[in-house]
PDB file of C-alpha atoms in Angstrom:
ATOM      1  CA  MET A   1     131.008 160.752 145.840  1.00  0.00           C
ATOM      2  CA  THR A   2     132.552 158.219 143.479  1.00  0.00           C
ATOM      3  CA  ALA A   3     136.141 158.554 142.291  1.00  0.00           C
ATOM      4  CA  GLN A   4     134.798 158.904 138.742  1.00  0.00           C
ATOM      5  CA  LEU A   5     132.671 161.897 139.755  1.00  0.00           C
ATOM      6  CA  LYS A   6     135.566 163.493 141.651  1.00  0.00           C
ATOM      7  CA  VAL A   7     137.805 163.183 138.581  1.00  0.00           C
ATOM      8  CA  GLY A   8     135.002 164.565 136.392  1.00  0.00           C
ATOM      9  CA  LYS A   9     134.423 167.565 138.650  1.00  0.00           C
ATOM     10  CA  ARG A  10     138.163 168.296 138.776  1.00  0.00           C
ATOM     11  CA  ILE A  11     138.490 168.172 134.965  1.00  0.00           C
ATOM     12  CA  LEU A  12     135.449 170.449 134.548  1.00  0.00           C
ATOM     13  CA  HIS A  13     136.872 172.940 137.056  1.00  0.00           C
ATOM     14  CA  LEU A  14     140.332 173.009 135.429  1.00  0.00           C
ATOM     15  CA  ARG A  15     138.852 173.199 131.919  1.00  0.00           C
ATOM     16  CA  ASN A  16     136.698 176.191 132.916  1.00  0.00           C
ATOM     17  CA  ASP A  17     139.700 177.857 134.540  1.00  0.00           C
ATOM     18  CA  LEU A  18     141.429 177.674 131.166  1.00  0.00           C
ATOM     19  CA  GLY A  19     138.298 178.868 129.366  1.00  0.00           C
ATOM     20  CA  LEU A  20     138.361 175.776 127.158  1.00  0.00           C
ATOM     21  CA  SER A  21     135.207 174.260 125.651  1.00  0.00           C
ATOM     22  CA  GLN A  22     134.738 170.486 125.946  1.00  0.00           C
ATOM     23  CA  GLU A  23     135.288 170.337 122.202  1.00  0.00           C
ATOM     24  CA  LYS A  24     138.641 172.155 122.405  1.00  0.00           C
ATOM     25  CA  LEU A  25     139.857 170.070 125.356  1.00  0.00           C
ATOM     26  CA  ALA A  26     138.769 166.808 123.698  1.00  0.00           C
ATOM     27  CA  LEU A  27     140.606 167.808 120.506  1.00  0.00           C
ATOM     28  CA  LYS A  28     143.738 168.819 122.432  1.00  0.00           C
ATOM     29  CA  ALA A  29     143.661 165.602 124.489  1.00  0.00           C
ATOM     30  CA  ASP A  30     142.941 163.483 121.409  1.00  0.00           C
ATOM     31  CA  ILE A  31     139.837 161.904 122.959  1.00  0.00           C
ATOM     32  CA  ASP A  32     136.230 161.795 121.814  1.00  0.00           C
ATOM     33  CA  ARG A  33     134.116 164.757 122.927  1.00  0.00           C
ATOM     34  CA  THR A  34     131.149 162.603 123.974  1.00  0.00           C
ATOM     35  CA  TYR A  35     133.556 160.472 126.032  1.00  0.00           C
ATOM     36  CA  LEU A  36     134.803 163.660 127.752  1.00  0.00           C
ATOM     37  CA  THR A  37     131.204 164.630 128.508  1.00  0.00           C
ATOM     38  CA  GLY A  38     130.694 161.233 130.143  1.00  0.00           C
ATOM     39  CA  VAL A  39     133.923 161.604 132.128  1.00  0.00           C
ATOM     40  CA  GLU A  40     132.966 165.075 133.403  1.00  0.00           C
ATOM     41  CA  ASN A  41     129.547 163.702 134.464  1.00  0.00           C
ATOM     42  CA  GLY A  42     131.247 160.916 136.422  1.00  0.00           C
ATOM     43  CA  LYS A  43     129.698 158.321 134.145  1.00  0.00           C
ATOM     44  CA  ARG A  44     132.995 156.887 132.842  1.00  0.00           C
ATOM     45  CA  ASN A  45     135.429 154.688 134.731  1.00  0.00           C
ATOM     46  CA  ILE A  46     138.321 156.540 133.159  1.00  0.00           C
ATOM     47  CA  SER A  47     141.714 154.859 132.785  1.00  0.00           C
ATOM     48  CA  ILE A  48     145.062 156.266 133.925  1.00  0.00           C
ATOM     49  CA  LYS A  49     146.148 156.676 130.267  1.00  0.00           C
ATOM     50  CA  ASN A  50     143.163 158.915 129.531  1.00  0.00           C
ATOM     51  CA  ILE A  51     143.589 160.829 132.786  1.00  0.00           C
ATOM     52  CA  GLU A  52     147.182 161.497 131.731  1.00  0.00           C
ATOM     53  CA  LYS A  53     146.115 162.584 128.217  1.00  0.00           C
ATOM     54  CA  ILE A  54     143.617 165.035 129.727  1.00  0.00           C
ATOM     55  CA  CYS A  55     146.186 166.301 132.246  1.00  0.00           C
ATOM     56  CA  LYS A  56     148.661 166.963 129.409  1.00  0.00           C
ATOM     57  CA  ALA A  57     145.974 168.892 127.544  1.00  0.00           C
ATOM     58  CA  LEU A  58     145.171 170.832 130.722  1.00  0.00           C
ATOM     59  CA  GLU A  59     148.919 171.400 131.176  1.00  0.00           C
ATOM     60  CA  ILE A  60     148.935 170.007 134.697  1.00  0.00           C
ATOM     61  CA  SER A  61     150.869 167.077 136.206  1.00  0.00           C
ATOM     62  CA  LEU A  62     149.093 164.044 137.641  1.00  0.00           C
ATOM     63  CA  LYS A  63     150.483 165.119 141.026  1.00  0.00           C
ATOM     64  CA  ASP A  64     148.894 168.564 140.801  1.00  0.00           C
ATOM     65  CA  PHE A  65     145.695 167.193 139.273  1.00  0.00           C
ATOM     66  CA  PHE A  66     145.051 165.029 142.333  1.00  0.00           C
ATOM     67  CA  ASN A  67     146.316 167.696 144.747  1.00  0.00           C
ATOM     68  CA  ASP A  68     142.787 168.862 145.574  1.00  0.00           C
ATOM     69  CA  ASN A  69     140.515 168.405 148.604  1.00  0.00           C
ATOM     70  CA  LEU A  70     138.183 166.365 146.408  1.00  0.00           C
ATOM     71  CA  PHE A  71     140.740 163.568 146.686  1.00  0.00           C
ATOM     72  CA  ASP A  72     141.453 163.842 150.403  1.00  0.00           C
ATOM     73  CA  LEU A  73     139.276 161.104 151.783  1.00  0.00           C
ATOM     74  CA  ASN A  74     138.490 157.761 150.134  1.00  0.00           C
TER      75      ASN A  74
ATOM     76  CA  MET B   1     157.927 156.250 131.841  1.00  0.00           C
ATOM     77  CA  THR B   2     154.263 155.543 131.158  1.00  0.00           C
ATOM     78  CA  ALA B   3     151.575 156.576 133.624  1.00  0.00           C
ATOM     79  CA  GLN B   4     150.735 152.881 134.041  1.00  0.00           C
ATOM     80  CA  LEU B   5     154.323 152.106 135.114  1.00  0.00           C
ATOM     81  CA  LYS B   6     154.409 155.092 137.495  1.00  0.00           C
ATOM     82  CA  VAL B   7     151.200 153.908 139.162  1.00  0.00           C
ATOM     83  CA  GLY B   8     152.575 150.362 139.343  1.00  0.00           C
ATOM     84  CA  LYS B   9     155.851 151.487 140.929  1.00  0.00           C
ATOM     85  CA  ARG B  10     153.972 153.615 143.471  1.00  0.00           C
ATOM     86  CA  ILE B  11     151.672 150.716 144.466  1.00  0.00           C
ATOM     87  CA  LEU B  12     154.660 148.358 144.804  1.00  0.00           C
ATOM     88  CA  HIS B  13     156.505 150.892 146.977  1.00  0.00           C
ATOM     89  CA  LEU B  14     153.505 151.527 149.264  1.00  0.00           C
ATOM     90  CA  ARG B  15     152.684 147.819 149.478  1.00  0.00           C
ATOM     91  CA  ASN B  16     156.269 147.024 150.530  1.00  0.00           C
ATOM     92  CA  ASP B  17     156.173 149.843 153.088  1.00  0.00           C
ATOM     93  CA  LEU B  18     153.196 148.101 154.674  1.00  0.00           C
ATOM     94  CA  GLY B  19     154.885 144.697 154.420  1.00  0.00           C
ATOM     95  CA  LEU B  20     151.920 143.341 152.464  1.00  0.00           C
ATOM     96  CA  SER B  21     152.255 140.523 149.948  1.00  0.00           C
ATOM     97  CA  GLN B  22     150.567 140.958 146.548  1.00  0.00           C
ATOM     98  CA  GLU B  23     148.154 138.249 147.631  1.00  0.00           C
ATOM     99  CA  LYS B  24     147.175 140.091 150.838  1.00  0.00           C
ATOM    100  CA  LEU B  25     146.813 143.459 149.063  1.00  0.00           C
ATOM    101  CA  ALA B  26     144.764 141.902 146.243  1.00  0.00           C
ATOM    102  CA  LEU B  27     142.481 140.221 148.793  1.00  0.00           C
ATOM    103  CA  LYS B  28     142.088 143.437 150.806  1.00  0.00           C
ATOM    104  CA  ALA B  29     141.412 145.482 147.648  1.00  0.00           C
ATOM    105  CA  ASP B  30     139.024 142.829 146.303  1.00  0.00           C
ATOM    106  CA  ILE B  31     140.921 142.536 143.001  1.00  0.00           C
ATOM    107  CA  ASP B  32     142.516 139.563 141.280  1.00  0.00           C
ATOM    108  CA  ARG B  33     146.123 138.887 142.292  1.00  0.00           C
ATOM    109  CA  THR B  34     147.312 138.340 138.726  1.00  0.00           C
ATOM    110  CA  TYR B  35     145.659 141.652 137.771  1.00  0.00           C
ATOM    111  CA  LEU B  36     147.615 143.347 140.591  1.00  0.00           C
ATOM    112  CA  THR B  37     150.835 141.778 139.284  1.00  0.00           C
ATOM    113  CA  GLY B  38     150.082 143.256 135.864  1.00  0.00           C
ATOM    114  CA  VAL B  39     149.327 146.666 137.390  1.00  0.00           C
ATOM    115  CA  GLU B  40     152.571 146.710 139.392  1.00  0.00           C
ATOM    116  CA  ASN B  41     154.487 145.809 136.219  1.00  0.00           C
ATOM    117  CA  GLY B  42     152.887 148.714 134.384  1.00  0.00           C
ATOM    118  CA  LYS B  43     151.173 146.310 132.010  1.00  0.00           C
ATOM    119  CA  ARG B  44     147.595 147.303 132.892  1.00  0.00           C
ATOM    120  CA  ASN B  45     145.822 150.517 131.944  1.00  0.00           C
ATOM    121  CA  ILE B  46     144.215 150.659 135.360  1.00  0.00           C
ATOM    122  CA  SER B  47     140.925 152.492 135.893  1.00  0.00           C
ATOM    123  CA  ILE B  48     140.224 155.139 138.517  1.00  0.00           C
ATOM    124  CA  LYS B  49     137.827 152.735 140.306  1.00  0.00           C
ATOM    125  CA  ASN B  50     140.591 150.142 140.735  1.00  0.00           C
ATOM    126  CA  ILE B  51     143.140 152.795 141.722  1.00  0.00           C
ATOM    127  CA  GLU B  52     140.702 153.893 144.424  1.00  0.00           C
ATOM    128  CA  LYS B  53     140.128 150.298 145.595  1.00  0.00           C
ATOM    129  CA  ILE B  54     143.891 149.782 145.899  1.00  0.00           C
ATOM    130  CA  CYS B  55     144.319 153.134 147.683  1.00  0.00           C
ATOM    131  CA  LYS B  56     141.645 152.156 150.210  1.00  0.00           C
ATOM    132  CA  ALA B  57     143.444 148.839 150.808  1.00  0.00           C
ATOM    133  CA  LEU B  58     146.740 150.742 151.189  1.00  0.00           C
ATOM    134  CA  GLU B  59     144.928 153.162 153.537  1.00  0.00           C
ATOM    135  CA  ILE B  60     145.998 156.207 151.558  1.00  0.00           C
ATOM    136  CA  SER B  61     143.909 158.895 149.848  1.00  0.00           C
ATOM    137  CA  LEU B  62     144.082 159.446 146.080  1.00  0.00           C
ATOM    138  CA  LYS B  63     145.603 162.859 146.871  1.00  0.00           C
ATOM    139  CA  ASP B  64     148.441 161.323 148.893  1.00  0.00           C
ATOM    140  CA  PHE B  65     148.873 158.436 146.442  1.00  0.00           C
ATOM    141  CA  PHE B  66     149.663 160.853 143.603  1.00  0.00           C
ATOM    142  CA  ASN B  67     151.647 163.190 145.861  1.00  0.00           C
ATOM    143  CA  ASP B  68     154.974 161.703 144.741  1.00  0.00           C
ATOM    144  CA  ASN B  69     157.747 162.929 142.425  1.00  0.00           C
ATOM    145  CA  LEU B  70     156.906 160.070 140.065  1.00  0.00           C
ATOM    146  CA  PHE B  71     153.844 162.119 139.071  1.00  0.00           C
ATOM    147  CA  ASP B  72     155.521 165.510 138.801  1.00  0.00           C
ATOM    148  CA  LEU B  73     156.071 165.754 135.092  1.00  0.00           C
ATOM    149  CA  ASN B  74     153.831 164.403 132.310  1.00  0.00           C
TER     150      ASN B  74
END
């Protein structure tokens, strides 16, 4: 699984946990909704700035975001 | 501190721990050395693909890479 897809899956999981729609998360993170859709589908090679924006909107630190088995092995 | 600078500091720290020069790490990670210099100085908005390439070259998972106090707070 690509790193992009792992990040996408993690965002989707956290977003659902918070009961947020893509639209609401995109608004909160100040990113384009269609971009967020692409990120969640693993289609976007997302930058660290945008990962941080999404983490802030999900109210999670970068440390906790990547603290998941998805990111165990390279 | 920006997320870019945090990532740069972390790479520099791990690279020094392994006693690798920027040149050797860049070669191993298959990225341009001057790009790596920019990343370590926090000047590059690095993508998840390149973070993963550098992690593989540093022989560390994404999970362990971000498991540092640098990434505690957003």
